DNA sequence: TGATAACCGAGACGGTACGTCCTGTCTTGAG
DNA sequence: CTCAAGACAGGACGTACCGTCTCGGTTATCA
């Protein structure tokens, strides 16, 4: 897995980039199951061993390629920092802020560049525990933490109840969104996310 | 896909059963990715063609095997009906009823006989749209409808707000549970499901 | 090795022939070391497994292909017998008979269709004992026995000394010829083989 | 090939020795085909490039390693000369002299240190013409010349017929011995070599 | 007495082939 | 016509080596 990979100085940066590009392109073009290590190597103009030297599986390659894509696409390529400093906006209106962020998430999950790899990693992670944990830790956790932070701020501002566990509270709107996307159970719209926020904030019971 | 399979009278019932058993056993023993059609055929003492004649893929075999398992395990084998007539209990206390059902779901998802096949089908469905829709329709939909029915009853009883869409409302507690299980993001306990019900019913905002 | 291969009825005759043809053609065109199992399979329009199912190595394929070639080329394809009934001619003049046969051998060893495979099998047999024994038994032994038979007849006719061991005696002219061919130590001509026969029959010592 | 290798003074003697030792050891232990350049380099504690800098192939390495071994084992390590001055003894009894030398050859070919590399070089030479010529010139030719010299002396002494070509005459006993060894066609004994000498000297025909 | 160039170990690289595994199709012979 | 058995063409797997190519770190002349 990527966490234990040897970090070597002799590694070819050019090959790494070519492998990322090839992997993402193939997943987008033919889908994850029909993407093969052999195909990635051929498309990247690289020997298969160069892939196996640095990654343990095609899922591992794709995870890193996707992380790299996410990292780069969120950065001004001119002046890149070590880590992006995103945060969910805090306008003082929690409902509005959450709806805005969830709408942005809807857009992102519909972006065809992201959809293929995201689904593939999610699926593989369901079955491969090691990969699953890596996906959660590297891909999901940072975003979830932003929600938790925003909810904590809302607690301080008295917008939500002080006794709530923010890590559970955020699941009330984040998990339904993720489920709908993964399982295609129902339409995936701004209206839906807005509704989720309303339901979650005010509860199902009458008041 | 299983919807288009030829329904033939000459079909060997013994082979069908042997194939289901072999498929479930292999998924449990070596995991879904290392389960192969060839392996299922060999273990079932069946020719490969017999599998390909009736199912289109190993995912299809597994889906039917799992449906069969779920059907049989919920039935008294002596007096089996066409379809089980389950319903979520209605004691008049919605919170208590939901907590009880979710606790039962937790138990079921922890059953090792179910875990392997369930994860495999969930994962495959994420990536293979056709299978995904079949899994949702045959495996999930019946259960979800039970939740929707119970929420509708609760609306009639004035336990929850009348303007809610029950199909969305149920996601507030069902989806977080599913996500935690699929992604192993956090412990999977009665305490957690109880909390979900409380948060969902009463909302995050102070009242 | 070919002696232990499973003899199955379901075997595809068409594939077998295509593999033989491809193997012989490749050895002739690119040489034995650059002939690969993969290449044979591709050229024969056959899966690699079909080769590995019936032969244990490329040497084994080539041995059988070559035996088949030798068998077929010595046969009238219309009316083929189980085993060719060759014999060294017996005109009553041993020297003349041997010279004639050795000249024919020179011609055969120069035939480009035979040279490549023959060298390859000889070389491989030097290093791989199992193959070596198979080559000797199937390829060489029949011919050597013909020499032994002719020498035995010559003994009966009083042409050579009655106390000789024919299996050793024949080596005096056969082995030098083989060595020259294998090691390219010197020209390979009718004159040379004639000389060998003379030296061997009359000895090196003066009489 | 070794004839074109750069002759540089900066060359590391230690590496050269380590490479020879590793090559001979590996051929003895795992056989020639499973001996690899990479394996030789690893065992010798040497970079691969150091091998490719000085030799063109593993066969080339082995040829030089073997020549070195032959040279050293035939030398008093204290007082080494450029070239050993061997000769076949001349006691005046040609048959006895040849039998003695051939018996010594039998012993040498049975020495396990020599057997592996010798077979490997012989086999490779059958298929690779360039290497074959090098093997013959450097390994065989010197010995063959000794036989030719001894036969020439025997001609002068009237022990054998004056019109014989010694380079062909010697093949009558040397080639059968080599063939038996290479092809394992039959036992390889003193009795056999003695017989060869008798047959060759006195001929097959009655006198 | 440095400077500098070749040699050295190490090992990554683009490749080729290996021998195995599995796919989905096809064929055979028994029931 | 179904079935068990299993051969078939095909294709991907992950591994082993090939021969080439840097990379720093010694040597060992010669300037």
CSV table of C-alpha atoms in Angstrom, one decimal, chain A residues 1-191:
chain,number,residue,atom,x,y,z
A,1,UNK,CA,0.0,0.0,0.0
A,2,UNK,CA,1.1,3.5,-0.6
A,3,UNK,CA,1.8,4.2,3.0
A,4,UNK,CA,4.7,1.8,3.1
A,5,UNK,CA,6.2,2.4,-0.3
A,6,UNK,CA,9.9,3.1,-0.6
A,7,UNK,CA,10.6,6.7,-1.0
A,8,UNK,CA,13.6,6.8,-3.3
A,9,UNK,CA,15.5,9.7,-4.8
A,10,UNK,CA,16.3,8.0,-8.0
A,11,UNK,CA,12.7,7.8,-8.9
A,12,UNK,CA,11.8,9.2,-12.3
A,13,UNK,CA,9.4,12.1,-12.0
A,14,UNK,CA,8.5,11.9,-15.6
A,15,UNK,CA,7.4,8.3,-15.4
A,16,UNK,CA,5.3,9.0,-12.3
A,17,UNK,CA,3.4,11.8,-14.1
A,18,UNK,CA,2.9,9.7,-17.2
A,19,UNK,CA,1.5,6.8,-15.1
A,20,UNK,CA,-0.9,9.1,-13.3
A,21,UNK,CA,-2.1,10.6,-16.5
A,22,UNK,CA,-2.5,7.2,-18.2
A,23,UNK,CA,-4.3,5.7,-15.3
A,24,UNK,CA,-6.8,8.5,-15.0
A,25,UNK,CA,-7.3,8.6,-18.8
A,26,UNK,CA,-8.0,4.9,-19.0
A,27,UNK,CA,-10.4,4.8,-16.1
A,28,UNK,CA,-12.3,7.7,-17.7
A,29,UNK,CA,-12.3,6.0,-21.2
A,30,UNK,CA,-12.9,2.3,-20.5
A,31,UNK,CA,-13.8,2.2,-16.9
A,32,UNK,CA,-12.0,0.8,-13.9
A,33,UNK,CA,-12.5,-3.0,-14.4
A,34,UNK,CA,-11.2,-2.8,-18.0
A,35,UNK,CA,-8.2,-0.7,-17.0
A,36,UNK,CA,-5.2,-2.9,-16.6
A,37,UNK,CA,-1.7,-2.4,-15.2
A,38,UNK,CA,-0.5,-3.5,-18.6
A,39,UNK,CA,-2.6,-0.9,-20.3
A,40,UNK,CA,-1.4,1.8,-18.0
A,41,UNK,CA,2.2,0.9,-18.6
A,42,UNK,CA,1.8,0.8,-22.3
A,43,UNK,CA,0.0,4.1,-22.5
A,44,UNK,CA,2.5,5.7,-20.2
A,45,UNK,CA,5.4,4.4,-22.3
A,46,UNK,CA,6.8,2.7,-19.2
A,47,UNK,CA,7.8,-0.8,-18.2
A,48,UNK,CA,5.3,-2.8,-16.1
A,49,UNK,CA,8.0,-3.2,-13.5
A,50,UNK,CA,8.2,0.5,-13.0
A,51,UNK,CA,4.6,0.4,-11.8
A,52,UNK,CA,5.0,-2.6,-9.6
A,53,UNK,CA,8.2,-1.1,-8.2
A,54,UNK,CA,6.3,1.8,-6.7
A,55,UNK,CA,2.7,0.7,-6.3
A,56,UNK,CA,1.2,-2.5,-5.1
A,57,UNK,CA,-1.9,-2.7,-7.3
A,58,UNK,CA,-3.8,-0.8,-9.9
A,59,UNK,CA,-6.1,0.5,-7.1
A,60,UNK,CA,-3.0,2.0,-5.3
A,61,UNK,CA,-1.9,3.7,-8.5
A,62,UNK,CA,-5.3,5.1,-9.0
A,63,UNK,CA,-5.6,6.4,-5.5
A,64,UNK,CA,-2.4,8.3,-5.8
A,65,UNK,CA,-3.2,9.5,-9.2
A,66,UNK,CA,-6.5,10.8,-8.0
A,67,UNK,CA,-5.0,12.4,-4.9
A,68,UNK,CA,-2.5,14.1,-7.2
A,69,UNK,CA,-5.3,15.3,-9.5
A,70,UNK,CA,-7.3,16.6,-6.6
A,71,UNK,CA,-4.3,18.4,-5.2
A,72,UNK,CA,-3.3,19.9,-8.5
A,73,UNK,CA,-6.7,21.0,-9.6
A,74,UNK,CA,-7.2,22.8,-6.4
A,75,UNK,CA,-4.0,24.7,-6.8
A,76,UNK,CA,-2.7,27.6,-8.8
A,77,UNK,CA,0.0,25.8,-10.6
A,78,UNK,CA,2.2,28.9,-10.4
A,79,UNK,CA,2.3,29.2,-6.7
A,80,UNK,CA,1.6,25.9,-5.1
A,81,UNK,CA,1.6,25.4,-1.4
A,82,UNK,CA,2.2,22.3,0.6
A,83,UNK,CA,-1.4,21.9,1.6
A,84,UNK,CA,-4.5,23.8,0.5
A,85,UNK,CA,-6.1,25.8,3.2
A,86,UNK,CA,-9.8,25.2,2.4
A,87,UNK,CA,-12.6,25.8,4.9
A,88,UNK,CA,-16.3,25.9,4.7
A,89,UNK,CA,-17.4,29.5,4.6
A,90,UNK,CA,-18.9,30.9,7.8
A,91,UNK,CA,-21.4,33.6,6.9
A,92,UNK,CA,-23.3,33.2,10.2
A,93,UNK,CA,-26.0,31.3,8.4
A,94,UNK,CA,-25.3,27.6,8.9
A,95,UNK,CA,-28.1,26.4,6.6
A,96,UNK,CA,-27.0,28.6,3.8
A,97,UNK,CA,-23.4,27.7,4.2
A,98,UNK,CA,-24.1,23.9,4.2
A,99,UNK,CA,-26.4,24.1,1.2
A,100,UNK,CA,-23.8,26.0,-0.8
A,101,UNK,CA,-21.1,23.5,0.0
A,102,UNK,CA,-23.3,20.5,-0.8
A,103,UNK,CA,-24.3,22.0,-4.1
A,104,UNK,CA,-20.6,22.4,-4.9
A,105,UNK,CA,-20.2,18.7,-4.0
A,106,UNK,CA,-23.0,17.7,-6.3
A,107,UNK,CA,-21.2,19.6,-9.1
A,108,UNK,CA,-17.9,17.9,-8.4
A,109,UNK,CA,-19.4,14.4,-8.2
A,110,UNK,CA,-20.9,15.0,-11.6
A,111,UNK,CA,-17.6,16.0,-13.2
A,112,UNK,CA,-16.8,13.2,-15.5
A,113,UNK,CA,-13.1,13.5,-14.7
A,114,UNK,CA,-13.8,12.7,-11.1
A,115,UNK,CA,-16.7,10.3,-11.4
A,116,UNK,CA,-14.9,7.3,-12.8
A,117,UNK,CA,-12.0,7.2,-10.4
A,118,UNK,CA,-14.1,8.1,-7.4
A,119,UNK,CA,-16.5,5.3,-8.0
A,120,UNK,CA,-13.7,2.9,-8.6
A,121,UNK,CA,-11.9,3.8,-5.4
A,122,UNK,CA,-15.1,3.7,-3.4
A,123,UNK,CA,-16.0,0.3,-4.7
A,124,UNK,CA,-12.5,-1.1,-4.2
A,125,UNK,CA,-12.4,0.3,-0.7
A,126,UNK,CA,-15.6,-1.5,0.2
A,127,UNK,CA,-14.0,-4.8,-0.5
A,128,UNK,CA,-10.3,-4.2,0.2
A,129,UNK,CA,-10.0,-3.0,3.8
A,130,UNK,CA,-6.5,-1.7,3.5
A,131,UNK,CA,-7.3,0.4,0.5
A,132,UNK,CA,-10.6,1.4,2.0
A,133,UNK,CA,-8.8,2.9,5.0
A,134,UNK,CA,-6.4,4.7,2.8
A,135,UNK,CA,-9.2,6.2,0.7
A,136,UNK,CA,-11.0,7.3,3.8
A,137,UNK,CA,-8.0,8.8,5.4
A,138,UNK,CA,-6.5,10.6,2.5
A,139,UNK,CA,-9.6,11.4,0.4
A,140,UNK,CA,-12.6,11.8,2.7
A,141,UNK,CA,-11.2,12.6,6.1
A,142,UNK,CA,-9.9,16.1,5.2
A,143,UNK,CA,-13.3,17.1,3.8
A,144,UNK,CA,-15.2,15.6,6.7
A,145,UNK,CA,-13.0,17.5,9.1
A,146,UNK,CA,-14.1,20.8,7.5
A,147,UNK,CA,-17.7,20.0,8.1
A,148,UNK,CA,-16.9,19.1,11.7
A,149,UNK,CA,-15.1,22.4,12.1
A,150,UNK,CA,-18.0,24.3,10.7
A,151,UNK,CA,-20.4,22.6,13.0
A,152,UNK,CA,-18.2,23.2,16.0
A,153,UNK,CA,-18.2,26.9,15.1
A,154,UNK,CA,-22.0,26.8,14.8
A,155,UNK,CA,-22.2,25.3,18.2
A,156,UNK,CA,-20.1,28.2,19.6
A,157,UNK,CA,-22.5,30.6,17.8
A,158,UNK,CA,-25.5,28.8,19.3
A,159,UNK,CA,-26.8,27.8,15.9
A,160,UNK,CA,-26.9,24.1,16.8
A,161,UNK,CA,-27.3,22.2,20.1
A,162,UNK,CA,-24.1,22.2,22.2
A,163,UNK,CA,-24.4,18.6,23.2
A,164,UNK,CA,-24.2,17.2,19.6
A,165,UNK,CA,-21.2,15.2,18.4
A,166,UNK,CA,-20.2,17.1,15.2
A,167,UNK,CA,-18.7,13.9,13.7
A,168,UNK,CA,-22.0,12.2,13.9
A,169,UNK,CA,-24.1,15.2,13.1
A,170,UNK,CA,-22.4,15.8,9.8
A,171,UNK,CA,-23.4,12.4,8.7
A,172,UNK,CA,-27.1,13.3,8.6
A,173,UNK,CA,-26.6,15.2,5.4
A,174,UNK,CA,-23.2,14.0,4.1
A,175,UNK,CA,-24.0,10.2,4.2
A,176,UNK,CA,-27.4,10.4,2.4
A,177,UNK,CA,-25.7,12.4,-0.4
A,178,UNK,CA,-22.9,9.8,-0.7
A,179,UNK,CA,-25.4,6.9,-0.7
A,180,UNK,CA,-27.5,8.4,-3.4
A,181,UNK,CA,-24.5,8.9,-5.5
A,182,UNK,CA,-23.0,5.5,-5.0
A,183,UNK,CA,-26.2,3.6,-5.4
A,184,UNK,CA,-28.0,5.8,-7.9
A,185,UNK,CA,-31.2,5.3,-5.9
A,186,UNK,CA,-32.7,8.6,-6.8
A,187,UNK,CA,-32.1,12.0,-8.5
A,188,UNK,CA,-29.1,13.9,-7.4
A,189,UNK,CA,-30.0,17.6,-7.4
A,190,UNK,CA,-29.7,20.9,-5.6
A,191,UNK,CA,-33.2,20.5,-4.4
